[in-house]
mmCIF file of C-alpha atoms in Angstrom:
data_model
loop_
_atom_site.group_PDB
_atom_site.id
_atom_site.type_symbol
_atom_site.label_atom_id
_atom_site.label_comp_id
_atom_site.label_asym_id
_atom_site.label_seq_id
_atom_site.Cartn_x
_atom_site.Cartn_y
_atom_site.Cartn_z
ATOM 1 C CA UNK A 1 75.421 74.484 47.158
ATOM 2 C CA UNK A 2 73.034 75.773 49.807
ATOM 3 C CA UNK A 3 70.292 75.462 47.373
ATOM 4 C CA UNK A 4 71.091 71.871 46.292
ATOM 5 C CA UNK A 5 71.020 71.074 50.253
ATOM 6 C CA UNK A 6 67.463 73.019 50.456
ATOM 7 C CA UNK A 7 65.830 71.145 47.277
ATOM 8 C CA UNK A 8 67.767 67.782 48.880
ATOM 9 C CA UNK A 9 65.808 68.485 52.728
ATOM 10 C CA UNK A 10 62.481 69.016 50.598
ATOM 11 C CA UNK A 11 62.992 65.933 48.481
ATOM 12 C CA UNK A 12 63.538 64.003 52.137
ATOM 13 C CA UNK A 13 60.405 65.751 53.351
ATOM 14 C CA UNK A 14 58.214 64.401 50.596
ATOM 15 C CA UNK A 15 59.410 61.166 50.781
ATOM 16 C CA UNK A 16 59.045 61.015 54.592
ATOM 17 C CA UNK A 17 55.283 61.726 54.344
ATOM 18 C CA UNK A 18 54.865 59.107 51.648
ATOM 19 C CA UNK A 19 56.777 56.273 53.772
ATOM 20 C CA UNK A 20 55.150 57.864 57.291
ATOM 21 C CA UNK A 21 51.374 57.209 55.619
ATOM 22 C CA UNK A 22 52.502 53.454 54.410
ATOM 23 C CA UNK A 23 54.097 52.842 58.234
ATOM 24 C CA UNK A 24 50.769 53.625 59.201
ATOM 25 C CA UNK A 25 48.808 51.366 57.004
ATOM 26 C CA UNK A 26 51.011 48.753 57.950
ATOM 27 C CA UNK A 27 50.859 49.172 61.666
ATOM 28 C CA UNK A 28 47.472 49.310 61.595
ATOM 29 C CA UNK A 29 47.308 46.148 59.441
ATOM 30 C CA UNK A 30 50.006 44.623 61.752
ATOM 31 C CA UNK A 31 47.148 44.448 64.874
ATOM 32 C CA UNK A 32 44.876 42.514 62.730
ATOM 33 C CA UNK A 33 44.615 38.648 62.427
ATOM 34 C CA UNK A 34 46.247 36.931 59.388
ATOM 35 C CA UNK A 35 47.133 34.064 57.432
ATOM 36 C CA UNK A 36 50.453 33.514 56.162
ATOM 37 C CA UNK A 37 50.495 31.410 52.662
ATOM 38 C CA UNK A 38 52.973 28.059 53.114
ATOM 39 C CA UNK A 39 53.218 26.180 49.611
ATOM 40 C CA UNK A 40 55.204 23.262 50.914
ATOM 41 C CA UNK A 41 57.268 20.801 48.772
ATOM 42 C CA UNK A 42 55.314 18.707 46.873
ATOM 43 C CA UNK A 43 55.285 14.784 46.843
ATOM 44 C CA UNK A 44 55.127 15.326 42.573
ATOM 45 C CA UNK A 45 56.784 18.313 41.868
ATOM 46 C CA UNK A 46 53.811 21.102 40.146
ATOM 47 C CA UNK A 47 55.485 23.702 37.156
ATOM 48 C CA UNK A 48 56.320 26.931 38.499
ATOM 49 C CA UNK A 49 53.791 28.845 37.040
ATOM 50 C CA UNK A 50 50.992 26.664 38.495
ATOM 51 C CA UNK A 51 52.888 27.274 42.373
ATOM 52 C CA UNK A 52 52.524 30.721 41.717
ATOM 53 C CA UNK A 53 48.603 30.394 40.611
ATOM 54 C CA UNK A 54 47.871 28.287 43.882
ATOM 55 C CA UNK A 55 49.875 30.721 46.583
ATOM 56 C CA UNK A 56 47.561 33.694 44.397
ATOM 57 C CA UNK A 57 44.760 31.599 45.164
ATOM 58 C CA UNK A 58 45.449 30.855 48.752
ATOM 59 C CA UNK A 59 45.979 34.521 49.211
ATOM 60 C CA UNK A 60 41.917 35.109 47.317
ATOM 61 C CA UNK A 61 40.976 32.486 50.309
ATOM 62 C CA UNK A 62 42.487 34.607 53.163
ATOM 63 C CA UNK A 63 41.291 38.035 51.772
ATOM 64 C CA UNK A 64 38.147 37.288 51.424
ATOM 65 C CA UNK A 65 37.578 35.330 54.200
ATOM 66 C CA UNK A 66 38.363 38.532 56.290
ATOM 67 C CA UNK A 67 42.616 36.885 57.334
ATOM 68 C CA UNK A 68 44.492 38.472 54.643
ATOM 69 C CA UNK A 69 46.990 41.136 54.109
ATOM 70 C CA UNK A 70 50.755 41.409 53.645
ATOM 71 C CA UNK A 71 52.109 41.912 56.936
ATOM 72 C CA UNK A 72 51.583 38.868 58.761
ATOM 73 C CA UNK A 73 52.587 36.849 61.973
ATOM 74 C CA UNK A 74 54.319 33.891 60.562
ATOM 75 C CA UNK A 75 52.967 31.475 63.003
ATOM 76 C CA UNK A 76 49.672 31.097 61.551
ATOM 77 C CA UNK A 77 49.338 29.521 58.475
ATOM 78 C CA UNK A 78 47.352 28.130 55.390
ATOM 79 C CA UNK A 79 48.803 25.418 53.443
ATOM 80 C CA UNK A 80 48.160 23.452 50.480
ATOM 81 C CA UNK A 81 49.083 19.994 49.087
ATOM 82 C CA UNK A 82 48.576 19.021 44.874
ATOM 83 C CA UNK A 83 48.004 15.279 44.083
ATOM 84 C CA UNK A 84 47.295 14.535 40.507
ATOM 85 C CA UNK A 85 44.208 12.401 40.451
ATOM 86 C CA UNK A 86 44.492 11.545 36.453
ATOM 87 C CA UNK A 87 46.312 12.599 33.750
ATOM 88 C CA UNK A 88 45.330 12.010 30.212
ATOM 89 C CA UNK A 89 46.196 13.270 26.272
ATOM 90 C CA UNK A 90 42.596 14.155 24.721
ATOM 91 C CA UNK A 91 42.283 12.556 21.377
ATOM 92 C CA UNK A 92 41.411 16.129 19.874
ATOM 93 C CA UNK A 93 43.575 17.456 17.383
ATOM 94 C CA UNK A 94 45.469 19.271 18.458
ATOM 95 C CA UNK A 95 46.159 16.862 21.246
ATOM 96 C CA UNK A 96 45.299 18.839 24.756
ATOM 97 C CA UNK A 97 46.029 18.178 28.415
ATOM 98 C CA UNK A 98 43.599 17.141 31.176
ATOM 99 C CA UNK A 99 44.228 16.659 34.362
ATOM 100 C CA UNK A 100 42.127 16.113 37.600
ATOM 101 C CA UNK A 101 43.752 17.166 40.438
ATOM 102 C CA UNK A 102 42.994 16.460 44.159
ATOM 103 C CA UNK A 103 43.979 19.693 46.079
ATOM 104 C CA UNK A 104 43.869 19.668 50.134
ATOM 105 C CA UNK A 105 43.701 23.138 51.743
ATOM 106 C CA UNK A 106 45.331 23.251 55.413
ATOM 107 C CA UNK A 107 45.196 25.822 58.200
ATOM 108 C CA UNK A 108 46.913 25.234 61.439
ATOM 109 C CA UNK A 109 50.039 27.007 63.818
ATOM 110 C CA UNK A 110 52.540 26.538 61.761
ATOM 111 C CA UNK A 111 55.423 26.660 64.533
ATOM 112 C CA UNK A 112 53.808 24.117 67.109
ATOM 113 C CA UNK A 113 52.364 21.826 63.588
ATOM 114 C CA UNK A 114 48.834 21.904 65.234
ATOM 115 C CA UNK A 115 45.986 21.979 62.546
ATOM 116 C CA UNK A 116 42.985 24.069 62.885
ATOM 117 C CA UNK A 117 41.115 22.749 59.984
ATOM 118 C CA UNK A 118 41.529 21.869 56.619
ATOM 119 C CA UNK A 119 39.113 21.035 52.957
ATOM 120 C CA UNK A 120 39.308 19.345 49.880
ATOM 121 C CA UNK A 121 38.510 20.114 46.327
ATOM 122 C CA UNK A 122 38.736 18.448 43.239
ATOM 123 C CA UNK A 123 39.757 20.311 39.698
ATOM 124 C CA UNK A 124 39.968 19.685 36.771
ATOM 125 C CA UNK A 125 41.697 21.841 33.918
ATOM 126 C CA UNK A 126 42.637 21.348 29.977
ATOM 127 C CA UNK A 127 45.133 23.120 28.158
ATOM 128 C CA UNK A 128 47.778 22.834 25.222
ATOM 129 C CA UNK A 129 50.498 22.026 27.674
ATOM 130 C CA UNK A 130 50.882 20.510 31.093
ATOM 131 C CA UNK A 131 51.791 23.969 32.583
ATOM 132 C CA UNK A 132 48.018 25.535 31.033
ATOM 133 C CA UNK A 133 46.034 22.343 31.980
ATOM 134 C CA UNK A 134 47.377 23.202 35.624
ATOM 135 C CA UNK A 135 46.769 26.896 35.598
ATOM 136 C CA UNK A 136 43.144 26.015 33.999
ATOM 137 C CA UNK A 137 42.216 23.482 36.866
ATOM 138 C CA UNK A 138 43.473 25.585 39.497
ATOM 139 C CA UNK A 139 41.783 28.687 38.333
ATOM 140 C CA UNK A 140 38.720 26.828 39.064
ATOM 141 C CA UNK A 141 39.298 26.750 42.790
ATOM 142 C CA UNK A 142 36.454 28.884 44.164
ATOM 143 C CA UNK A 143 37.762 31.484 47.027
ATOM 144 C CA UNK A 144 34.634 32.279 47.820
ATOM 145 C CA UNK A 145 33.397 28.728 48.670
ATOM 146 C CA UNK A 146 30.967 28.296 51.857
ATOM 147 C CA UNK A 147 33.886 24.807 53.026
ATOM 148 C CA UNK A 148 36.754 27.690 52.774
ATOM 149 C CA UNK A 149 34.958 30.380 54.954
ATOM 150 C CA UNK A 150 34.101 27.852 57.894
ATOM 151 C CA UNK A 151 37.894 26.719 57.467
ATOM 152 C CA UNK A 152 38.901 30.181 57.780
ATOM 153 C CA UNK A 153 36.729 30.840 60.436
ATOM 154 C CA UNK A 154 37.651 27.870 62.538
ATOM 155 C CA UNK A 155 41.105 29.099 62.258
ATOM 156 C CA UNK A 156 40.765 32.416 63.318
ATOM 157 C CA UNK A 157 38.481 30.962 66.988
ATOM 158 C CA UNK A 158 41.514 29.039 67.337
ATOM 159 C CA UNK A 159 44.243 31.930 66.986
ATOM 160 C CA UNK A 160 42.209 34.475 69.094
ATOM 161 C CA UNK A 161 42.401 30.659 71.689
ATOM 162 C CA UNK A 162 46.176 30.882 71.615
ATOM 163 C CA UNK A 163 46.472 34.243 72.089
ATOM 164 C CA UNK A 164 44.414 34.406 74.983
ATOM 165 C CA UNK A 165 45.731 31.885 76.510
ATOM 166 C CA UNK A 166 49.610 33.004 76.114
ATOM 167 C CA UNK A 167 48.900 36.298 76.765
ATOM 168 C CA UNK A 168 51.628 36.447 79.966
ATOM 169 C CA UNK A 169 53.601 34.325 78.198
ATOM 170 C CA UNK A 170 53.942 36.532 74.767
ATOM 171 C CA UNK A 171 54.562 39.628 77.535
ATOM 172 C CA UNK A 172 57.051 38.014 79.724
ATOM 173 C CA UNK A 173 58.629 37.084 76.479
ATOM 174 C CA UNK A 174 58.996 41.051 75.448
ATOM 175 C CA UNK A 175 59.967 41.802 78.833
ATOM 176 C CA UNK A 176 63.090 39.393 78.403
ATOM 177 C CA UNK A 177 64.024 40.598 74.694
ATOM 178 C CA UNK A 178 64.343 44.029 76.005
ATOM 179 C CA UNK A 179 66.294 43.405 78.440
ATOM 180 C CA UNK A 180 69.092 41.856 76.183
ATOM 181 C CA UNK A 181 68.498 44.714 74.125
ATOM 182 C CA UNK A 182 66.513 43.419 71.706
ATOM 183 C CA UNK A 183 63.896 46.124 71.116
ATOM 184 C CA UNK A 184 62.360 45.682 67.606
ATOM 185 C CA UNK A 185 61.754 42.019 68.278
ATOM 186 C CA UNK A 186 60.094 43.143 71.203
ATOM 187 C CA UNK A 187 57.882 45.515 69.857
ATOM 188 C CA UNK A 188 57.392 43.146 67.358
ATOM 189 C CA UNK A 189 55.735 40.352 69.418
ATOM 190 C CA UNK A 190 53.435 42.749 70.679
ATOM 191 C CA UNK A 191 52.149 44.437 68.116
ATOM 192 C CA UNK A 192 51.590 41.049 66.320
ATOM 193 C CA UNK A 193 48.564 40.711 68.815
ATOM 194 C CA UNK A 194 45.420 41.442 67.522
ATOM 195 C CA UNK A 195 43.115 43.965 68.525
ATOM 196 C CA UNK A 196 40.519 41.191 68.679
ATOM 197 C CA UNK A 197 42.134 39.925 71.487
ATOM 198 C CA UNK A 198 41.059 42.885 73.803
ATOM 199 C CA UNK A 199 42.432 42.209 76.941
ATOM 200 C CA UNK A 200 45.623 41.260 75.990
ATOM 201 C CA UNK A 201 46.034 43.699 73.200
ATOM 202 C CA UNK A 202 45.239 46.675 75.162
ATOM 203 C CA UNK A 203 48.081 44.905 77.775
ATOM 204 C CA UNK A 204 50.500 44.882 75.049
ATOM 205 C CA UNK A 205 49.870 48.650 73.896
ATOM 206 C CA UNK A 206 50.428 49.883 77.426
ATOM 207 C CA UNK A 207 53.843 47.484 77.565
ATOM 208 C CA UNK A 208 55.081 49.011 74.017
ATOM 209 C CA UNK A 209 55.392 52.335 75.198
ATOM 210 C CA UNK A 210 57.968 52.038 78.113
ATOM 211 C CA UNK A 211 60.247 49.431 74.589
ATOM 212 C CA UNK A 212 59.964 52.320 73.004
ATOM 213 C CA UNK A 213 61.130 55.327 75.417
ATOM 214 C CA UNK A 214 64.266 53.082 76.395
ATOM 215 C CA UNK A 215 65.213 52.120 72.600
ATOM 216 C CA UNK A 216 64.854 56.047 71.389
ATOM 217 C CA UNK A 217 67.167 56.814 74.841
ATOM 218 C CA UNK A 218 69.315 54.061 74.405
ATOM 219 C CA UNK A 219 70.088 55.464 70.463
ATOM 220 C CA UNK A 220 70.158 58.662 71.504
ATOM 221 C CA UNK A 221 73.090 58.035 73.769
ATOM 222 C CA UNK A 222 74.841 56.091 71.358
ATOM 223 C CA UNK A 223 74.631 58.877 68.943
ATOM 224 C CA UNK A 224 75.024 61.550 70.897
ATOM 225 C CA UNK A 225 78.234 60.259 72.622
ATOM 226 C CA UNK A 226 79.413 59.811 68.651
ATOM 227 C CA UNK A 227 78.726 63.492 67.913
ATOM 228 C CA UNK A 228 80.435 64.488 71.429
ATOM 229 C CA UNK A 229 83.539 62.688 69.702
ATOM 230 C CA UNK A 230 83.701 63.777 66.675
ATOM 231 C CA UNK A 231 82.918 67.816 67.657
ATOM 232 C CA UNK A 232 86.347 67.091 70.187
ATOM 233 C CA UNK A 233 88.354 66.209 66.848
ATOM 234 C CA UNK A 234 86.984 68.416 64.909
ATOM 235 C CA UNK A 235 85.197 71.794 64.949
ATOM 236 C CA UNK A 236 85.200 72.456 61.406
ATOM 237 C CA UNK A 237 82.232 72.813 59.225
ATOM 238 C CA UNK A 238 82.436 69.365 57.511
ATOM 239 C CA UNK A 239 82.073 68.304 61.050
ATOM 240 C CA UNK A 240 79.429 70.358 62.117
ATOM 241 C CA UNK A 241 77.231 69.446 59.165
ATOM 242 C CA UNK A 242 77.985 65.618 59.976
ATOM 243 C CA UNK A 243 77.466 66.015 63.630
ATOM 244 C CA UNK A 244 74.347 68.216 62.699
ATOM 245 C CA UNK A 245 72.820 65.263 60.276
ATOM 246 C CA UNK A 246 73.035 62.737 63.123
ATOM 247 C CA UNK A 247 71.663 64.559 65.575
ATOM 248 C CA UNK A 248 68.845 65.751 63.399
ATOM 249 C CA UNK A 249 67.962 61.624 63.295
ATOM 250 C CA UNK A 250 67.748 61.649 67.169
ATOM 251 C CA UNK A 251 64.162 61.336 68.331
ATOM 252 C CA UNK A 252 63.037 64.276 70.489
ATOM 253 C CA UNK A 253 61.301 62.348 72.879
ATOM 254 C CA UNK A 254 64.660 61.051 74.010
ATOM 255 C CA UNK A 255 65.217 61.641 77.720
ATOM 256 C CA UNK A 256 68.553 63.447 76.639
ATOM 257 C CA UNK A 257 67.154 65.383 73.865
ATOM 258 C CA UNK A 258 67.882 68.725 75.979
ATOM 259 C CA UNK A 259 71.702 67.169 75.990
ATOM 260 C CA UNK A 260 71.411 67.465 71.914
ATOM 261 C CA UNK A 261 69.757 70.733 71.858
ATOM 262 C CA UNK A 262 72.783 71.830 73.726
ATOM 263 C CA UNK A 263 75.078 70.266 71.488
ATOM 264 C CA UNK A 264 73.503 71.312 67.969
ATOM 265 C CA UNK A 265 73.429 75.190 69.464
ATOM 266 C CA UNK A 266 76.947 74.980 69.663
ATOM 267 C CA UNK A 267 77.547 73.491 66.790
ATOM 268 C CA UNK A 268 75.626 75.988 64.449
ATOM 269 C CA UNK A 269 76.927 78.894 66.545
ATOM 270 C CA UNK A 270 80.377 77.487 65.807
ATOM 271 C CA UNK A 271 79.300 76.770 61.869
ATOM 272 C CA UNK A 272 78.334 80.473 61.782
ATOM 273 C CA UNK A 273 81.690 81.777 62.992
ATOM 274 C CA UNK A 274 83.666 79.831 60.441
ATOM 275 C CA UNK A 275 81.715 80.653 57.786
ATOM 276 C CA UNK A 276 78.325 82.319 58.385
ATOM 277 C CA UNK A 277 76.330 79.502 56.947
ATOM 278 C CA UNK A 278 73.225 77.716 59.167
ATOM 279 C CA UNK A 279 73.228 73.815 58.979
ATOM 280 C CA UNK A 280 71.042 72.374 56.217
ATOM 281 C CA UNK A 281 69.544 69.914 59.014
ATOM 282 C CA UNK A 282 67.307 70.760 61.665
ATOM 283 C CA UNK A 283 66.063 68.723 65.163
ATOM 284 C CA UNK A 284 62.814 66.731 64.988
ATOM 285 C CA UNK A 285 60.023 68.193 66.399
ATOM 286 C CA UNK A 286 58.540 66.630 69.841
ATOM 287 C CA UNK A 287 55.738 63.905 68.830
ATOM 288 C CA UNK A 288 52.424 63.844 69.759
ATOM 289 C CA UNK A 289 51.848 60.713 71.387
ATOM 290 C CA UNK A 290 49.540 59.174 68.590
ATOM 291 C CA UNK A 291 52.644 59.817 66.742
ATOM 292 C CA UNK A 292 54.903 57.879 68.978
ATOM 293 C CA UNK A 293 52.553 54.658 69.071
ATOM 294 C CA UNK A 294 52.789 54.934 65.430
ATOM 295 C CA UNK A 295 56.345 55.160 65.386
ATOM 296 C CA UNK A 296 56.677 52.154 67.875
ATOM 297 C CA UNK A 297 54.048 49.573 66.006
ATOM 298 C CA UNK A 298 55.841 50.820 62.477
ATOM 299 C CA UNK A 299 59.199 49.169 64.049
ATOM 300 C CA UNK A 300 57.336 45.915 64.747
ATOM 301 C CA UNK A 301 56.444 46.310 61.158
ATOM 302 C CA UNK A 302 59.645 46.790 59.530
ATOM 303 C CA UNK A 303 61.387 44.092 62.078
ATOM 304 C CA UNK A 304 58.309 41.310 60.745
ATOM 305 C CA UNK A 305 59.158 42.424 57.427
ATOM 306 C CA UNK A 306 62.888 41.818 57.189
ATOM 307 C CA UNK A 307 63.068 38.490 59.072
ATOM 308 C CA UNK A 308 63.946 35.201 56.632
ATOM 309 C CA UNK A 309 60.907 33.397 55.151
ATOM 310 C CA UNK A 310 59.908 30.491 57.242
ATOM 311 C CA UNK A 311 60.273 26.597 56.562
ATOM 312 C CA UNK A 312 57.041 24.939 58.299
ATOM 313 C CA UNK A 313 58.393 21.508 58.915
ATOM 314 C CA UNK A 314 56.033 20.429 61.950
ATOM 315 C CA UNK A 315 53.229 21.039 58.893
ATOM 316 C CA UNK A 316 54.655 17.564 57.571
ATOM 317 C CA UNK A 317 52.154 15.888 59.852
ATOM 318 C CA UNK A 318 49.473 17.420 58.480
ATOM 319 C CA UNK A 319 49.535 15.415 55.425
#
């Protein structure tokens, strides 16, 4: 058994390091400025296949153009609207599909509906079926077209403008979430700054780090006064190694860290008695503080990541 629980930590350890290097990519693509893709409902309804071809495409725009990326902050966004210029049945045998299509590219603040700048192509595509004759006309979209960089580039002037210019408001704004407790979403909105925005974004660092100290205390008391209960019920081993797990999830920059240090000493010393075995978890080791900015942007992350995809309907103006 105590060998299952040693191949089980080093198992955790591994895939700790893994997750702890993607945190980091993300956080560090979290600071930067993005476009998030918005394929709104169409006036005719386009297959599904061909949706899926246009939000790849609007993604080859943004990537390339120097806004992409897969962590974004949903505000900003680049839309898209199909109109089918012509449709016609070649007289070819076998019969194919050709359609022109008339496809407007949008790129705006998606919450607020006010447009940055937006382009217009024309395609045109053949294919055996409407669903290929789609795919065909919108696979010759160029990403890389001159129009789609200066769009691109208008928009990103105008979202370095707005954060700029809310800068107090966007901190205030943190300031109030974590007071009602609300520290991801705090953390969030100011790591979604990005570092282009100097001023502001070196403000926002120095504000994370005080969100972060009081959520790691905050959950440290929480658990701690949990393991404080359970030892009182009972000082067995199954409750030692339970007591031992949560406190080995306990961040050791916690102002009350020395509290569960105490705590975990008796509860090994106690383990040992009953049965001369040591705990199978151990207590994090103090961070370095390049660790703990990490640690604070990679909550911003995962709070971005989990929230419900957004419906753009101040966009409606746009078109």
């Amino acid at each position: 058994m105590k060998n299952y629980f040693k191949q089980l930590l080093v198992l955790l350890f591994v895939c700790s390091g893994a997750m702890a290097q993607n945190s980091q990519k993300k956080s560090d693509d979290l600071g930067r400025i993005k476009l998030n893709v918005y394929l709104p409902e169409q006036v005719e309804a386009i297959p599904k296949i061909a949706e899926r071809q246009l939000v790849t495409k609007m993604n080859q725009i943004t990537t390339k153009n120097g806004l992409g990326g897969s962590v974004v902050n949903p505000r900003f966004v680049i839309a898209s609207k199909v109109d089918i210029l012509t449709k016609d049945i070649t007289p070819t045998a076998p019969p194919m599909t050709a359609l022109t299509l008339g496809i407007s590219f949008y790129v705006g603040d998606g919450f607020d509906g006010v447009l940055f700048g937006s382009e217009y192509v024309e395609v045109k595509g053949v294919g055996s079926n409407i669903n290929k004759a789609y795919i065909s006309a919108i696979r010759n979209i160029r990403a890389t077209s001159p129009m789609f960089k200066k769009m691109v580039e208008n928009g990103k002037v105008k979202i370095l403008e707005y954060y700029n210019s809310k800068c107090d408001f966007i901190l205030q704004k943190a300031s109030t979430l974590t007071a009602q407790g609300k520290h991801d979403e705090a953390i969030y909105e100011l790591s979604s700054i990005p570092e282009a925005c100097k001023d502001c974004y070196i403000k926002s660092m120095k504000a994370i780090g005080p969100i972060y100290q009081k959520k790691i205390d905050d959950e440290a008391k929480v658990k701690l006064q949990k393991c404080i209960g359970i030892w009182s019920h009972s000082q067995s081993i199954e409750g030692g190694q339970q007591i031992a797990e949560i406190l080995s999830t306990i961040n050791p920059n916690a102002k009350s860290f020395d509290k569960v240090t105490a705590l975990y000493s008796r509860v090994e010393k106690r383990v040992k008695e009953l049965d001369k075995r040591e705990l199978d978890f151990k207590l994090k080791k103090l961070e370095q503080e390049s660790e703990r900015i990490d640690a604070a942007r990679a909550i911003g992350v995962a709070y971005g990541e989990n929230q419900p995809t957004q419906i753009y309907r101040r966009t409606s103006s746009w078109w």
